Short mmCIF file of C-alpha atoms in Angstrom, two decimals:
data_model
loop_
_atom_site.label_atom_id
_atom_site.label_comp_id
_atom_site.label_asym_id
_atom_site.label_seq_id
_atom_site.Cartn_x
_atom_site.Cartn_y
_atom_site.Cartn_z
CA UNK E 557 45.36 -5.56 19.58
CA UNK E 558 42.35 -5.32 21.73
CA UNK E 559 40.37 -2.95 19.71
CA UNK E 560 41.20 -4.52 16.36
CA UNK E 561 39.51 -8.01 17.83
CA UNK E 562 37.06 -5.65 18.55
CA UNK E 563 36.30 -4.39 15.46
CA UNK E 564 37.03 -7.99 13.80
CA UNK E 565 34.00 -9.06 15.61
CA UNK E 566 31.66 -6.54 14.65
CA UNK E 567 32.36 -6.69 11.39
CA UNK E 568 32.01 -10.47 11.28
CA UNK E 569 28.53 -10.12 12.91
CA UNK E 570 27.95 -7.09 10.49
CA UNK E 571 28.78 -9.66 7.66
CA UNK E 572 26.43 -12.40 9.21
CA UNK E 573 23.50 -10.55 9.48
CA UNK E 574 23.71 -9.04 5.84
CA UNK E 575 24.42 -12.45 4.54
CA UNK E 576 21.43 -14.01 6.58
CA UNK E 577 19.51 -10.91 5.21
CA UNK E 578 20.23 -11.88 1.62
CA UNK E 579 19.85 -15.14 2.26
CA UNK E 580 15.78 -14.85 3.34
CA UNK E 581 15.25 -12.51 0.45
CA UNK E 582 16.35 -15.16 -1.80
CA UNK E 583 14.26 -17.60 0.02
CA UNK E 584 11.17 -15.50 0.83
CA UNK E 585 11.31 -12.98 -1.69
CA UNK E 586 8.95 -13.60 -4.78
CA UNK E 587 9.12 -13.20 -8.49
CA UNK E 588 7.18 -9.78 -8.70
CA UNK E 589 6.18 -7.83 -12.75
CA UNK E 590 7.71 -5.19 -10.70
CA UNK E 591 10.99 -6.82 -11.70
CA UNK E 592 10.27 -7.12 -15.21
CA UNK E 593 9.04 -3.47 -15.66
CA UNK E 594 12.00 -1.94 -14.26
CA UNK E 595 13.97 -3.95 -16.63
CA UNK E 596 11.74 -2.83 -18.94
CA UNK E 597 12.48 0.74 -17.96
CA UNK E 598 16.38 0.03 -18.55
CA UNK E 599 16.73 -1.97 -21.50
CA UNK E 600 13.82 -1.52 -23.57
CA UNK E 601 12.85 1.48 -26.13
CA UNK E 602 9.77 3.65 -25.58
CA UNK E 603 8.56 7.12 -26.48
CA UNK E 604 5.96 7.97 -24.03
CA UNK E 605 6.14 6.20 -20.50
CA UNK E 606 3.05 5.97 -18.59
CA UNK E 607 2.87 6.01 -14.50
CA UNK E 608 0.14 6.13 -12.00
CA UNK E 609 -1.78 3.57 -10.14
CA UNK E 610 -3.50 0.03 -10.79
CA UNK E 611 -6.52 1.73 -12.87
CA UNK E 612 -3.68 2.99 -15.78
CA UNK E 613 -1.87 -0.30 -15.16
CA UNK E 614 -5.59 -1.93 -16.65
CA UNK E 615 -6.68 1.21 -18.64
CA UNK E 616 -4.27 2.85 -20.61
CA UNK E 617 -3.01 0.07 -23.38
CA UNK E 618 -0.03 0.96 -25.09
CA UNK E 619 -0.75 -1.07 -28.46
CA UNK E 620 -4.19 0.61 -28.37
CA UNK E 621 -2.22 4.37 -28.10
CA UNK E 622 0.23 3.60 -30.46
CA UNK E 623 -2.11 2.42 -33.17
CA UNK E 624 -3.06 6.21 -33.16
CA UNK E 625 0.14 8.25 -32.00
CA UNK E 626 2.73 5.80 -33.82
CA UNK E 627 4.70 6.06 -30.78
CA UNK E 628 5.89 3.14 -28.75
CA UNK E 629 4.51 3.38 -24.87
CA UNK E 630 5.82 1.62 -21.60
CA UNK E 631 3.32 1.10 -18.50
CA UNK E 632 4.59 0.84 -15.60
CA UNK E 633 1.70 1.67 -13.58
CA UNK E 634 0.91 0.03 -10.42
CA UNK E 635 -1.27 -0.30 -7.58
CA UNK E 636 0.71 1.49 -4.18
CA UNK E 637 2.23 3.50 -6.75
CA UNK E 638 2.19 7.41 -5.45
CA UNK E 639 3.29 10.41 -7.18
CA UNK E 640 6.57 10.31 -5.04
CA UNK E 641 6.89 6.44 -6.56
CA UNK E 642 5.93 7.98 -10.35
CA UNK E 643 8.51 10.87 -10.05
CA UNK E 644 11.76 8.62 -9.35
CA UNK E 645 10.33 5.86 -11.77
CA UNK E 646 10.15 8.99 -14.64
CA UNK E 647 13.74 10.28 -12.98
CA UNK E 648 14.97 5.94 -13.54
CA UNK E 649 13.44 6.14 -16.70
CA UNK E 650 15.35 9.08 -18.15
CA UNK E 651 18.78 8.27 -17.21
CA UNK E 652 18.07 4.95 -19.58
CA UNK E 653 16.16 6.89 -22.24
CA UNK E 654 15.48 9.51 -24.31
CA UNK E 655 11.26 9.70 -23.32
CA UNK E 656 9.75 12.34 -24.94
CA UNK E 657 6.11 12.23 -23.14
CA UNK E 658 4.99 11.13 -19.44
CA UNK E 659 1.61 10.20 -19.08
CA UNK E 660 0.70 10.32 -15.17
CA UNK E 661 -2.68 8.54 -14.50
CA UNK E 662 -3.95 10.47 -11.43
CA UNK E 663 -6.50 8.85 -9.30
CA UNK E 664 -7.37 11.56 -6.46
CA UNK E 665 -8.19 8.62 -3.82
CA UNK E 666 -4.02 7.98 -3.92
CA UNK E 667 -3.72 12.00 -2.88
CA UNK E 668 -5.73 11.78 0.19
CA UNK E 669 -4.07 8.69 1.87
CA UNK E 670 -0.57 7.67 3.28
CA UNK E 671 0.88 4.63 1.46
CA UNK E 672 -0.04 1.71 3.25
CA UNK E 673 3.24 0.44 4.31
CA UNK E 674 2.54 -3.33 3.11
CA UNK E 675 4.68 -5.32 0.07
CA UNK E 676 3.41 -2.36 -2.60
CA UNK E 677 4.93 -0.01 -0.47
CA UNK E 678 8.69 -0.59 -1.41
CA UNK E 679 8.52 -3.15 -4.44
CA UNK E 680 10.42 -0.28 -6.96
CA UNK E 681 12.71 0.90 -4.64
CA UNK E 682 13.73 -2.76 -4.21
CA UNK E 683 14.19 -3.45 -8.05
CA UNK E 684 15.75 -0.40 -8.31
CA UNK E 685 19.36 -0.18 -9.19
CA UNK E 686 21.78 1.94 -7.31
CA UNK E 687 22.43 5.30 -8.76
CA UNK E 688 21.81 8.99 -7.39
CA UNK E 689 18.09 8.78 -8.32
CA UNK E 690 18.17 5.61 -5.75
CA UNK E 691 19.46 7.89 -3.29
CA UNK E 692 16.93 10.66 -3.99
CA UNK E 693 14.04 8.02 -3.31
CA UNK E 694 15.43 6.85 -0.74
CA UNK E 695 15.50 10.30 1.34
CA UNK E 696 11.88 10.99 0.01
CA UNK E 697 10.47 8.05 0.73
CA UNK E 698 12.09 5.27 2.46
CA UNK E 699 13.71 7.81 5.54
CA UNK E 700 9.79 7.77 6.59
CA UNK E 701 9.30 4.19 6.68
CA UNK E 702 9.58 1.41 9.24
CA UNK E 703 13.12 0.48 9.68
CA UNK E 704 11.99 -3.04 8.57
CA UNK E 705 10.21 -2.11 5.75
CA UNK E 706 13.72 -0.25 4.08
CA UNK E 707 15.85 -3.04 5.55
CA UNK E 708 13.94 -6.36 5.26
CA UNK E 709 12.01 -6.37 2.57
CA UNK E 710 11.06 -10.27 3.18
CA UNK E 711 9.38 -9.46 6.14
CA UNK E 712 6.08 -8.50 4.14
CA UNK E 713 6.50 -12.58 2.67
CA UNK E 714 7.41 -14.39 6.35
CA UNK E 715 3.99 -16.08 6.25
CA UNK E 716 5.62 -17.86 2.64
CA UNK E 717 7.41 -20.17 4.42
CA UNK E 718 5.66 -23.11 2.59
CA UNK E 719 6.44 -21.55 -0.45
CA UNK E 720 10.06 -21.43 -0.40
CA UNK E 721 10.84 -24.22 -2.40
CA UNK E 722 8.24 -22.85 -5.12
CA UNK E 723 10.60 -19.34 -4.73
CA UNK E 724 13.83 -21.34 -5.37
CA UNK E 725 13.01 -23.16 -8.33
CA UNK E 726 11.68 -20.07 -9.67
CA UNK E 727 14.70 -18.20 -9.32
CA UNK E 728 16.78 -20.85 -10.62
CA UNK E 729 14.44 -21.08 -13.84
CA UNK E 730 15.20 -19.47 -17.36
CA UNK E 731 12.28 -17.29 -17.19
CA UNK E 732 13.18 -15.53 -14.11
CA UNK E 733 16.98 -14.82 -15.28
CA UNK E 734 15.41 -13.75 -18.58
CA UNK E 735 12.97 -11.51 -17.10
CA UNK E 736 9.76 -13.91 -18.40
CA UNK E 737 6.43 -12.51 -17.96
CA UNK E 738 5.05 -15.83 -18.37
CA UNK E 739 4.24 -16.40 -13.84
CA UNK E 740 2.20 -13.31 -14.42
CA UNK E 741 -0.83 -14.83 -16.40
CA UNK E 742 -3.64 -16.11 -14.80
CA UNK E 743 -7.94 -17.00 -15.94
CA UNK E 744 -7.88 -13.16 -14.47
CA UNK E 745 -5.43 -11.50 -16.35
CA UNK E 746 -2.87 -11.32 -18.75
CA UNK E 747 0.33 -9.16 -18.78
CA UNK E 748 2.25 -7.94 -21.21
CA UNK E 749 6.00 -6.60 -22.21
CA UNK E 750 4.91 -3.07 -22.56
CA UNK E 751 3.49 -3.23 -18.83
CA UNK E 752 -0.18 -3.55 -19.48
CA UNK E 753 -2.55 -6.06 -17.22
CA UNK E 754 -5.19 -6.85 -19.85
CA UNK E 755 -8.70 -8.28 -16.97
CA UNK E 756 -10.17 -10.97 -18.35
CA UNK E 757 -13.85 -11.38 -17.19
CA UNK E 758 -14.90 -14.01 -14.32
CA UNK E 759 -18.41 -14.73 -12.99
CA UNK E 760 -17.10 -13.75 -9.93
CA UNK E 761 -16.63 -9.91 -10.60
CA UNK E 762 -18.70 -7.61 -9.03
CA UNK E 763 -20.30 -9.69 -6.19
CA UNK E 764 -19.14 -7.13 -3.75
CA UNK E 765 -19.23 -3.77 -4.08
CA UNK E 766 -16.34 -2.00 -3.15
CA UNK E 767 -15.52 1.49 -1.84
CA UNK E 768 -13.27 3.40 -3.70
CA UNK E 769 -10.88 5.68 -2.15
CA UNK E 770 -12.31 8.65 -1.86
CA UNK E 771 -11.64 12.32 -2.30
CA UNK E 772 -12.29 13.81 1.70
CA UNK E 773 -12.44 18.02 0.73
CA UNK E 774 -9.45 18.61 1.97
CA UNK E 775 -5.58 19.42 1.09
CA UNK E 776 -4.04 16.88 -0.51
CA UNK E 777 -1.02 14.92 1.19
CA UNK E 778 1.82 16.69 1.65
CA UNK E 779 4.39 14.26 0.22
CA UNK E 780 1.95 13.70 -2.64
CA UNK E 781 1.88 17.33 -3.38
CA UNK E 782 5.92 17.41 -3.44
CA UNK E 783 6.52 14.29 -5.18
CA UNK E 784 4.33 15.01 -8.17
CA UNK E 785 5.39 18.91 -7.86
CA UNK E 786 9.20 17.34 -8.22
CA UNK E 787 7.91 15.30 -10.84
CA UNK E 788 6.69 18.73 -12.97
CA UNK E 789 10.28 20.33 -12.33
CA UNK E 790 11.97 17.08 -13.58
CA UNK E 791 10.06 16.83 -16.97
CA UNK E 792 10.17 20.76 -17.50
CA UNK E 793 13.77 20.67 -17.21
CA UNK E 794 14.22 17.65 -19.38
CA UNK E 795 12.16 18.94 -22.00
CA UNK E 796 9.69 15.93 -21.78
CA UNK E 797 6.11 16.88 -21.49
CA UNK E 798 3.85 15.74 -18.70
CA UNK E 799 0.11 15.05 -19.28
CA UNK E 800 -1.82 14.05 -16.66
CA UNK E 801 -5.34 11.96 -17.15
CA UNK E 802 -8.05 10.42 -14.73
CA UNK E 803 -9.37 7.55 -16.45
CA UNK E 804 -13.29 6.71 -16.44
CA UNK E 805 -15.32 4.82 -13.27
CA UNK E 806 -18.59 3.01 -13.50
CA UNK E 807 -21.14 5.16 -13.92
CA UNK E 808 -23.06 3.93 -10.99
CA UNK E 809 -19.89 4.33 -8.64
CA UNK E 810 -19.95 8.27 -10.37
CA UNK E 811 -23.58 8.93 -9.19
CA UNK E 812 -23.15 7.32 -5.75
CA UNK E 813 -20.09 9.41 -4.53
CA UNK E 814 -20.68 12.25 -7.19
CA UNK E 815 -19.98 14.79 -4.48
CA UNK E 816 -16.26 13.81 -4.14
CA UNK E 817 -15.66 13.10 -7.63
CA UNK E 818 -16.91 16.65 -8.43
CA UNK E 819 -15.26 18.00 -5.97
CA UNK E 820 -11.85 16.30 -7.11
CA UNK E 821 -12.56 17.38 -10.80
CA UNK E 822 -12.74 20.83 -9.72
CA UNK E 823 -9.96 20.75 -7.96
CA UNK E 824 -7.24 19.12 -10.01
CA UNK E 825 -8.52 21.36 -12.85
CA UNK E 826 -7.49 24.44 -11.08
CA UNK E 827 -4.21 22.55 -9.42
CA UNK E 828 -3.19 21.28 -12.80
CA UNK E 829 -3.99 24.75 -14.60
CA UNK E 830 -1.87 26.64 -12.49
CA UNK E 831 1.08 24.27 -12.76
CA UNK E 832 0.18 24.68 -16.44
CA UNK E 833 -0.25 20.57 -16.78
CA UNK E 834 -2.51 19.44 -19.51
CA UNK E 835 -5.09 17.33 -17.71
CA UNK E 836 -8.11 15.00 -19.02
CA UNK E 837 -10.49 13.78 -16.89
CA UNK E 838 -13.19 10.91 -17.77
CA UNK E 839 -14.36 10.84 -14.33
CA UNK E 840 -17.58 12.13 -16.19
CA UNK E 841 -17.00 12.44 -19.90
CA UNK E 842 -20.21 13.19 -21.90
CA UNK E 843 -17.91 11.76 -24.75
CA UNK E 844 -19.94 8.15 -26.65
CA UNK E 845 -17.73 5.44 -26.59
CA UNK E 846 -16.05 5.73 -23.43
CA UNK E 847 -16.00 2.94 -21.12
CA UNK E 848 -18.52 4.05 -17.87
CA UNK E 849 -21.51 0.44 -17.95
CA UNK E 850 -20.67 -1.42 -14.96
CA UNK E 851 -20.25 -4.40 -17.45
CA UNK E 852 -17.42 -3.28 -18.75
CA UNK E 853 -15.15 -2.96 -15.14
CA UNK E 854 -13.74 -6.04 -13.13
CA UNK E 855 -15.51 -3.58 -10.23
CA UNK E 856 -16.61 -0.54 -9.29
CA UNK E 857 -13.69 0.81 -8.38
CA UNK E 858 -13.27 1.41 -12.06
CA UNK E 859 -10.44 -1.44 -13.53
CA UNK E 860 -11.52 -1.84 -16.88
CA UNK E 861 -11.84 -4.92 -18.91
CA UNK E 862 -9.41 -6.21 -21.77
CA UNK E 863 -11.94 -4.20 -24.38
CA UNK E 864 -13.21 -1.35 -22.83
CA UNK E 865 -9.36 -0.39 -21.97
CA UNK E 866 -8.23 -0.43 -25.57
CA UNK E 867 -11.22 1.56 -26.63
CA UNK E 868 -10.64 4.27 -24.29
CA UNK E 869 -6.86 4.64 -24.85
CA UNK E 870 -7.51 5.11 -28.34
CA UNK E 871 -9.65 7.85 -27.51
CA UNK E 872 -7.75 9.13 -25.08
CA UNK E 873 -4.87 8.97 -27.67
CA UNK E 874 -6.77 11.24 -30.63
CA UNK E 875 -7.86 13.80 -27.73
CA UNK E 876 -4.18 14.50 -27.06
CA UNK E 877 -3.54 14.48 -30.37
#
């Protein structure tokens, strides 16, 4: 009788702490697009999914791509996103779908660094539903991270507090229960159903010049290395093909840190080559047309504006063609 009290009581405090749990993620937790592009990825229809990091997220334009390969496109590119992140959202993606193409925007700064374990750093595991490809991105990823960052994911919001209220009539709204992508547009941006952030320009772009990450002549991350590598095995034995593009930087960024961007080049040519990977590269295209004045980037990191983005995908679009 002793020992089931026992276990009576541990499971009651078992069930208060879960319930207290889901209770601040309801309170704390915001609205995120990551929510509506992995309902995207579920319920919608696409052809050709694209993954990667923020720069494909403003770069590669799906309506632009399609007006050449008649093929409908999802983005659900991101910033935080690494290759282990792209390789269970294409794994998500094809128990929903039939995809016939993956487009992987690689950005070599995301190969050299760990993921910064801040909101970014578990946003799709969080909107991910439960299933064995859960489970597989869970023991690739989320067994190496802080305890709190896999258990409490409000913890990254518990400076919010002043927001709550703002969080709970957002979650009670239409738009959130719907999936809305209206919260998402700002004088900055605009974002779309198919996934893409179209930058609107501000006088305020460019003030500061930033430091992209850089390319450090060395071997890659390991778990970048395996996820993508995982990634290749996936689509080969799916039959989906995998194509793999670096999309175009300010020119001026190009010249200023040429040595690492060479040296990146060179070596995702010879990486990609020997996985036998198509790969494109704008870093530095000698190709007219493609995006590379400062003027046309929110910075010079290399986030391309509204125009410049659908100009390039369409390009990018006839060269795989």
């Amino acid at each position: 009788m002793r020992n089931f009290k026992r276990i009576l009581a541990v499971l009651l405090v078992v069930g208060l702490m879960i319930g207290l749990n889901e209770g601040l993620m309801y309170l704390l937790y915001p609205y995120t697009y990551t929510r509506a592009d992995m309902h995207h990825i579920i319920t919608e229809e696409y052809d050709d999914l694209l993954v990667g990091s923020s720069h494909g997220k403003c770069g590669l334009d799906p309506q632009a791509m399609a007006e050449v390969t008649g093929r409908k496109t999802l983005n659900v590119c991101q910033g935080g996103q690494y290759p282990v992140d792209s390789c269970h959202l294409v794994m998500e993606a094809a128990r929903h779908q039939k995809i016939k193409r993956v487009i992987y925007e690689l950005d070599p700064g995301y190969w050299v660094t760990e993921p910064n374990q801040s909101a970014d750093y578990v946003t799709f595991y969080q909107e991910m539903p439960w299933s064995t490809v859960k489970l597989s991105y869970f023991a690739d990823k989320m067994m190496k991270a802080d305890f709190r960052t896999v258990l409490f994911p409000w913890y990254f919001y518990r400076n919010q507090i002043k927001r709550i209220p703002e969080f709970v009539h957002q979650k009670q709204s239409d738009v959130y229960k719907n999936y809305g992508i209206e919260p998402f547009a700002s004088e900055v941006q605009t974002y779309r159903e198919d996934g893409f952030i179209a930058r609107h320009p501000l006088p305020s772009d460019r003030q500061q010049e930033d430091v992209p990450h850089l390319w450090q002549f060395s071997e890659p991350e390991k778990d970048s290395v395996e996820g993508f590598e995982k990634m290749v095995r996936f689509c080969k034995k799916e039959g989906i093909q995998l194509i793999v593009v670096t999309t175009p930087i300010p020119k001026a960024t190009y010249e200023k840190y040429k040595s690492h961007y060479e040296a990146a080049e060179q070596y995702f040519t010879d990486y990609l080559e020997k996985l036998q990977v198509p790969y494109y590269c704008y870093l530095n295209t000698q190709e007219s047309d493609i995006p590379q004045d400062l003027e046309e980037f929110a910075d010079y990191d290399g986030h391309m504006y509204e125009e410049a983005a659908g100009r390039f995908s369409r390009i990018f679009a006839e060269n795989m063609k």
